[in-house]
Structures are given as C-alpha cells and as structure tokens.
Amino acid sequence: MAAKLWRSTSTADWHAAFASYDDALASLQKDGLVALDDWMQNELPQTLRAREPAPFLTQAELARLMRWKLTKGKWRPQLMKFIDGLSDVAVRAASTKAFAELKSDALMRAVQALSELKGVGPATASAVLAAYDNMAPFMADEALEAIAHVIGARKYTLGHYMAFAEQMAAKAAWLTAQAAPSPDDDGSSGAWSAQRVQLCLYAAAHSRTQSGEVAASPAKATTAAKKRAAASKKASGGSDDSDDDDGSATTKKNERAVRAATRKRRRAGDQ
C-alpha cells in the first residue's frame, strides 16, 4: 500500500516501487494509458525544454495532457469539454507565465497562472508543471491518499497542493541524502525528485501483490523506467476545476518549504 511505503525507511522499498511503476500502470488495463503516460513522462518534458528560453504549452498538448490525467484517474467529460474550448493563444500565454514563475521557484504563482484557464485547477496545473520540472509533483489521488494522515483529507485546493508538494519534496530530499549518486547512475539510484516520489506512491497503490509490498525489485527496472528517469533529469535543468483558496499563511509557508527543498536538491546537482 502507498501509505505503508510512505512510512518505510528502507530505500530498497522506494527503489522497488519506482521499478514497478510500469507494471502497475499496465495492470490497470486502461485503453491508451501506457502510450499517454510515456508521452507525458518522456516526450513532453523534452518538447518543453526544446522551447527554452520561453517554453510554453499548446492547446493541443494541454488537451492531450488532460486525456492522460482523466484516463489515469477518474474520467470527467465536462473537464475535457472545458479544455477543448480553450484557445491556443490563451493556453500559450498562461503556460509561458507559469513556467517563468516556476523558474523563479514560485510554485504557488505558477499554479495560479495556469488556474486562470477554465477547467484547470491545482491538479491539472500540477500535471503541466510536473512535465516541465520534476520538483513540481503531479497531484495524484493515490499520493494524496498515502499522506492524508499528514496533510489531511484529499482536497483539490491550492493550499492542499502546496502542503502536498512540500511533503513530496521533503521525502525526495531524505531519499537523496541516503546515498550519493554513482558516476554511471541510470536513474535507479542517486538524486530523487518530488515527482519521482509521487510515481512511487502511485505504483505502490496499484501493486498487484496481496500483502501491499511492492511487486518488483530495483534490479528489474524496465527500459521504460530508465527512459523516464533520464527524461526526469532533463526536465528538472471538490473537482479539479474548483476555485483555488486564498493564499493563506499556511500556503505561503508551504511554498517557502518547497523552495528550500528545491534549492537543496539543485545544489546536489539534480538538474
């Protein structure tokens, strides 16, 4: 179970969870999900980086990202309609602003910039940001449930996302501190990101074993998992359309914590 993994102090458990991600995803047997996930985890990050120094997302890419999100989680036709109705100009403008904010370690403002688009709330915004910087974790239900005992019951608000991101970043920093990366690191060891922690929790939540233990060992990491880790390194250089909260003191405190964790990770060289 994901909550059990969260409490684990064994790095082997976390490496095993990361290695099992592809099998866990495939076990859901959702039409088109594996291909969409490969695009989101590997292709889209490279596309965004190729658009530097002012990267942006197109309306078609946002629509595809929404299909990925809804296929991976719960399908909400109305959200898809909202995204389909957005103009390419609006999506490019909002995403350009969001990525610029993220470069300044302003995660909260990055989410707010994307949330100006109809149908985009903190969860969808987090998917966009995760594709660009792996220290901005996707707000997956499985990961939210895994740490509900820490940050409270699942809510799709800006404040809750900031608390979630803080926890993912802190866990990533802890995992990174357990071992230094090796010169020939293939992505199965070394520096961790908040997004990688989220992927591990997702994999653990969908593990096919009855005991709740992760299903694969680190040595059995698939080619796709290695590609995802490599892309992750390059990328770091109510309902989901509910209103954001008001940027409370708690939210700002969480943002400062995320910034600190991000700076610490960057000093470790995971760019």
PDB file of N, CA and C in Angstrom, residues 177-231:
ATOM      1  N   ALA A 177      19.471  12.010   0.354  1.00  0.00           N
ATOM      2  CA  ALA A 177      20.506  12.070   1.386  1.00  0.00           C
ATOM      3  C   ALA A 177      21.002  10.695   1.819  1.00  0.00           C
ATOM      4  N   GLN A 178      20.231   9.659   1.509  1.00  0.00           N
ATOM      5  CA  GLN A 178      20.614   8.320   1.950  1.00  0.00           C
ATOM      6  C   GLN A 178      21.789   7.753   1.167  1.00  0.00           C
ATOM      7  N   ALA A 179      21.991   8.226  -0.051  1.00  0.00           N
ATOM      8  CA  ALA A 179      23.086   7.702  -0.865  1.00  0.00           C
ATOM      9  C   ALA A 179      23.464   8.704  -1.937  1.00  0.00           C
ATOM     10  N   ALA A 180      24.759   8.822  -2.196  1.00  0.00           N
ATOM     11  CA  ALA A 180      25.233   9.717  -3.254  1.00  0.00           C
ATOM     12  C   ALA A 180      25.080   9.031  -4.601  1.00  0.00           C
ATOM     13  N   PRO A 181      24.789   9.795  -5.655  1.00  0.00           N
ATOM     14  CA  PRO A 181      24.663   9.190  -6.981  1.00  0.00           C
ATOM     15  C   PRO A 181      25.994   8.661  -7.486  1.00  0.00           C
ATOM     16  N   SER A 182      25.965   7.558  -8.202  1.00  0.00           N
ATOM     17  CA  SER A 182      27.180   6.984  -8.764  1.00  0.00           C
ATOM     18  C   SER A 182      27.454   7.601 -10.126  1.00  0.00           C
ATOM     19  N   PRO A 183      28.707   7.549 -10.593  1.00  0.00           N
ATOM     20  CA  PRO A 183      29.048   8.149 -11.890  1.00  0.00           C
ATOM     21  C   PRO A 183      28.253   7.576 -13.055  1.00  0.00           C
ATOM     22  N   ASP A 184      27.893   6.298 -12.962  1.00  0.00           N
ATOM     23  CA  ASP A 184      27.157   5.644 -14.046  1.00  0.00           C
ATOM     24  C   ASP A 184      25.686   5.475 -13.711  1.00  0.00           C
ATOM     25  N   ASP A 185      25.167   6.386 -12.902  1.00  0.00           N
ATOM     26  CA  ASP A 185      23.769   6.325 -12.477  1.00  0.00           C
ATOM     27  C   ASP A 185      22.829   6.263 -13.673  1.00  0.00           C
ATOM     28  N   ASP A 186      21.947   5.251 -13.690  1.00  0.00           N
ATOM     29  CA  ASP A 186      20.989   5.100 -14.790  1.00  0.00           C
ATOM     30  C   ASP A 186      19.604   5.593 -14.415  1.00  0.00           C
ATOM     31  N   GLY A 187      19.488   6.220 -13.262  1.00  0.00           N
ATOM     32  CA  GLY A 187      18.195   6.717 -12.817  1.00  0.00           C
ATOM     33  C   GLY A 187      17.594   5.869 -11.713  1.00  0.00           C
ATOM     34  N   SER A 188      18.176   4.702 -11.441  1.00  0.00           N
ATOM     35  CA  SER A 188      17.636   3.838 -10.399  1.00  0.00           C
ATOM     36  C   SER A 188      18.262   4.146  -9.045  1.00  0.00           C
ATOM     37  N   SER A 189      19.214   5.062  -9.007  1.00  0.00           N
ATOM     38  CA  SER A 189      19.820   5.477  -7.749  1.00  0.00           C
ATOM     39  C   SER A 189      20.168   6.954  -7.854  1.00  0.00           C
ATOM     40  N   GLY A 190      20.643   7.521  -6.744  1.00  0.00           N
ATOM     41  CA  GLY A 190      21.054   8.920  -6.792  1.00  0.00           C
ATOM     42  C   GLY A 190      19.954   9.880  -6.396  1.00  0.00           C
ATOM     43  N   ALA A 191      20.030  11.101  -6.924  1.00  0.00           N
ATOM     44  CA  ALA A 191      19.125  12.168  -6.518  1.00  0.00           C
ATOM     45  C   ALA A 191      17.674  11.870  -6.880  1.00  0.00           C
ATOM     46  N   TRP A 192      16.796  12.171  -5.948  1.00  0.00           N
ATOM     47  CA  TRP A 192      15.366  11.960  -6.136  1.00  0.00           C
ATOM     48  C   TRP A 192      14.668  13.297  -6.375  1.00  0.00           C
ATOM     49  N   SER A 193      13.495  13.228  -6.984  1.00  0.00           N
ATOM     50  CA  SER A 193      12.664  14.413  -7.197  1.00  0.00           C
ATOM     51  C   SER A 193      11.302  14.185  -6.551  1.00  0.00           C
ATOM     52  N   ALA A 194      10.568  15.269  -6.351  1.00  0.00           N
ATOM     53  CA  ALA A 194       9.223  15.164  -5.791  1.00  0.00           C
ATOM     54  C   ALA A 194       8.313  14.351  -6.707  1.00  0.00           C
ATOM     55  N   GLN A 195       8.471  14.518  -8.009  1.00  0.00           N
ATOM     56  CA  GLN A 195       7.657  13.768  -8.960  1.00  0.00           C
ATOM     57  C   GLN A 195       7.966  12.275  -8.900  1.00  0.00           C
ATOM     58  N   ARG A 196       9.226  11.937  -8.724  1.00  0.00           N
ATOM     59  CA  ARG A 196       9.591  10.522  -8.634  1.00  0.00           C
ATOM     60  C   ARG A 196       8.971   9.887  -7.386  1.00  0.00           C
ATOM     61  N   VAL A 197       8.931  10.627  -6.294  1.00  0.00           N
ATOM     62  CA  VAL A 197       8.283  10.129  -5.077  1.00  0.00           C
ATOM     63  C   VAL A 197       6.806   9.866  -5.350  1.00  0.00           C
ATOM     64  N   GLN A 198       6.159  10.788  -6.042  1.00  0.00           N
ATOM     65  CA  GLN A 198       4.742  10.622  -6.383  1.00  0.00           C
ATOM     66  C   GLN A 198       4.521   9.373  -7.225  1.00  0.00           C
ATOM     67  N   LEU A 199       5.409   9.125  -8.191  1.00  0.00           N
ATOM     68  CA  LEU A 199       5.276   7.941  -9.043  1.00  0.00           C
ATOM     69  C   LEU A 199       5.403   6.659  -8.221  1.00  0.00           C
ATOM     70  N   CYS A 200       6.280   6.682  -7.244  1.00  0.00           N
ATOM     71  CA  CYS A 200       6.445   5.513  -6.374  1.00  0.00           C
ATOM     72  C   CYS A 200       5.170   5.225  -5.587  1.00  0.00           C
ATOM     73  N   LEU A 201       4.553   6.268  -5.072  1.00  0.00           N
ATOM     74  CA  LEU A 201       3.320   6.093  -4.305  1.00  0.00           C
ATOM     75  C   LEU A 201       2.191   5.586  -5.198  1.00  0.00           C
ATOM     76  N   TYR A 202       2.154   6.071  -6.425  1.00  0.00           N
ATOM     77  CA  TYR A 202       1.155   5.583  -7.381  1.00  0.00           C
ATOM     78  C   TYR A 202       1.363   4.099  -7.640  1.00  0.00           C
ATOM     79  N   ALA A 203       2.611   3.709  -7.863  1.00  0.00           N
ATOM     80  CA  ALA A 203       2.919   2.301  -8.131  1.00  0.00           C
ATOM     81  C   ALA A 203       2.543   1.424  -6.949  1.00  0.00           C
ATOM     82  N   ALA A 204       2.863   1.891  -5.744  1.00  0.00           N
ATOM     83  CA  ALA A 204       2.547   1.112  -4.549  1.00  0.00           C
ATOM     84  C   ALA A 204       1.040   0.957  -4.371  1.00  0.00           C
ATOM     85  N   ALA A 205       0.295   1.992  -4.697  1.00  0.00           N
ATOM     86  CA  ALA A 205      -1.164   1.945  -4.557  1.00  0.00           C
ATOM     87  C   ALA A 205      -1.791   0.929  -5.495  1.00  0.00           C
ATOM     88  N   HIS A 206      -1.156   0.679  -6.631  1.00  0.00           N
ATOM     89  CA  HIS A 206      -1.705  -0.242  -7.621  1.00  0.00           C
ATOM     90  C   HIS A 206      -0.921  -1.542  -7.720  1.00  0.00           C
ATOM     91  N   SER A 207      -0.135  -1.829  -6.693  1.00  0.00           N
ATOM     92  CA  SER A 207       0.611  -3.079  -6.666  1.00  0.00           C
ATOM     93  C   SER A 207      -0.352  -4.248  -6.685  1.00  0.00           C
ATOM     94  N   ARG A 208       0.003  -5.288  -7.426  1.00  0.00           N
ATOM     95  CA  ARG A 208      -0.878  -6.451  -7.559  1.00  0.00           C
ATOM     96  C   ARG A 208      -0.655  -7.491  -6.469  1.00  0.00           C
ATOM     97  N   THR A 209       0.306  -7.263  -5.580  1.00  0.00           N
ATOM     98  CA  THR A 209       0.539  -8.226  -4.513  1.00  0.00           C
ATOM     99  C   THR A 209      -0.505  -8.039  -3.423  1.00  0.00           C
ATOM    100  N   GLN A 210      -0.842  -9.094  -2.748  1.00  0.00           N
ATOM    101  CA  GLN A 210      -1.879  -9.056  -1.724  1.00  0.00           C
ATOM    102  C   GLN A 210      -1.397  -8.430  -0.425  1.00  0.00           C
ATOM    103  N   SER A 211      -0.084  -8.527  -0.154  1.00  0.00           N
ATOM    104  CA  SER A 211       0.430  -8.065   1.122  1.00  0.00           C
ATOM    105  C   SER A 211       0.613  -6.565   1.188  1.00  0.00           C
ATOM    106  N   GLY A 212       0.572  -5.928   0.013  1.00  0.00           N
ATOM    107  CA  GLY A 212       0.822  -4.493  -0.015  1.00  0.00           C
ATOM    108  C   GLY A 212       2.279  -4.176  -0.280  1.00  0.00           C
ATOM    109  N   GLU A 213       3.131  -5.220  -0.369  1.00  0.00           N
ATOM    110  CA  GLU A 213       4.525  -4.983  -0.700  1.00  0.00           C
ATOM    111  C   GLU A 213       4.627  -4.639  -2.169  1.00  0.00           C
ATOM    112  N   VAL A 214       5.670  -3.896  -2.536  1.00  0.00           N
ATOM    113  CA  VAL A 214       5.865  -3.570  -3.938  1.00  0.00           C
ATOM    114  C   VAL A 214       6.215  -4.827  -4.699  1.00  0.00           C
ATOM    115  N   ALA A 215       5.868  -4.851  -5.993  1.00  0.00           N
ATOM    116  CA  ALA A 215       5.919  -6.096  -6.738  1.00  0.00           C
ATOM    117  C   ALA A 215       7.230  -6.381  -7.436  1.00  0.00           C
ATOM    118  N   ALA A 216       8.092  -5.390  -7.630  1.00  0.00           N
ATOM    119  CA  ALA A 216       9.307  -5.622  -8.388  1.00  0.00           C
ATOM    120  C   ALA A 216      10.520  -5.196  -7.585  1.00  0.00           C
ATOM    121  N   SER A 217      11.686  -5.681  -7.976  1.00  0.00           N
ATOM    122  CA  SER A 217      12.930  -5.310  -7.325  1.00  0.00           C
ATOM    123  C   SER A 217      13.640  -4.261  -8.157  1.00  0.00           C
ATOM    124  N   PRO A 218      14.548  -3.487  -7.557  1.00  0.00           N
ATOM    125  CA  PRO A 218      15.252  -2.465  -8.319  1.00  0.00           C
ATOM    126  C   PRO A 218      16.006  -3.031  -9.509  1.00  0.00           C
ATOM    127  N   ALA A 219      16.509  -4.250  -9.381  1.00  0.00           N
ATOM    128  CA  ALA A 219      17.295  -4.852 -10.454  1.00  0.00           C
ATOM    129  C   ALA A 219      16.463  -5.131 -11.687  1.00  0.00           C
ATOM    130  N   LYS A 220      15.129  -5.143 -11.549  1.00  0.00           N
ATOM    131  CA  LYS A 220      14.246  -5.470 -12.667  1.00  0.00           C
ATOM    132  C   LYS A 220      13.621  -4.229 -13.288  1.00  0.00           C
ATOM    133  N   ALA A 221      14.225  -3.087 -13.076  1.00  0.00           N
ATOM    134  CA  ALA A 221      13.696  -1.862 -13.685  1.00  0.00           C
ATOM    135  C   ALA A 221      13.653  -2.008 -15.191  1.00  0.00           C
ATOM    136  N   THR A 222      12.543  -1.653 -15.786  1.00  0.00           N
ATOM    137  CA  THR A 222      12.372  -1.815 -17.227  1.00  0.00           C
ATOM    138  C   THR A 222      13.038  -0.701 -17.995  1.00  0.00           C
ATOM    139  N   THR A 223      13.160  -0.906 -19.311  1.00  0.00           N
ATOM    140  CA  THR A 223      13.741   0.119 -20.172  1.00  0.00           C
ATOM    141  C   THR A 223      12.928   1.401 -20.092  1.00  0.00           C
ATOM    142  N   ALA A 224      11.619   1.266 -20.048  1.00  0.00           N
ATOM    143  CA  ALA A 224      10.757   2.449 -19.964  1.00  0.00           C
ATOM    144  C   ALA A 224      11.005   3.219 -18.676  1.00  0.00           C
ATOM    145  N   ALA A 225      11.248   2.512 -17.581  1.00  0.00           N
ATOM    146  CA  ALA A 225      11.516   3.180 -16.311  1.00  0.00           C
ATOM    147  C   ALA A 225      12.812   3.971 -16.381  1.00  0.00           C
ATOM    148  N   LYS A 226      13.820   3.406 -17.038  1.00  0.00           N
ATOM    149  CA  LYS A 226      15.094   4.101 -17.184  1.00  0.00           C
ATOM    150  C   LYS A 226      14.934   5.330 -18.066  1.00  0.00           C
ATOM    151  N   LYS A 227      14.133   5.215 -19.132  1.00  0.00           N
ATOM    152  CA  LYS A 227      13.864   6.358 -20.000  1.00  0.00           C
ATOM    153  C   LYS A 227      13.175   7.463 -19.211  1.00  0.00           C
ATOM    154  N   ARG A 228      12.241   7.065 -18.346  1.00  0.00           N
ATOM    155  CA  ARG A 228      11.505   8.038 -17.556  1.00  0.00           C
ATOM    156  C   ARG A 228      12.438   8.774 -16.599  1.00  0.00           C
ATOM    157  N   ALA A 229      13.370   8.028 -15.998  1.00  0.00           N
ATOM    158  CA  ALA A 229      14.307   8.654 -15.078  1.00  0.00           C
ATOM    159  C   ALA A 229      15.232   9.614 -15.809  1.00  0.00           C
ATOM    160  N   ALA A 230      15.681   9.216 -16.998  1.00  0.00           N
ATOM    161  CA  ALA A 230      16.559  10.084 -17.785  1.00  0.00           C
ATOM    162  C   ALA A 230      15.836  11.358 -18.192  1.00  0.00           C
ATOM    163  N   ALA A 231      14.580  11.207 -18.623  1.00  0.00           N
ATOM    164  CA  ALA A 231      13.791  12.379 -19.006  1.00  0.00           C
ATOM    165  C   ALA A 231      13.548  13.266 -17.800  1.00  0.00           C
TER     166      ALA A 231
END
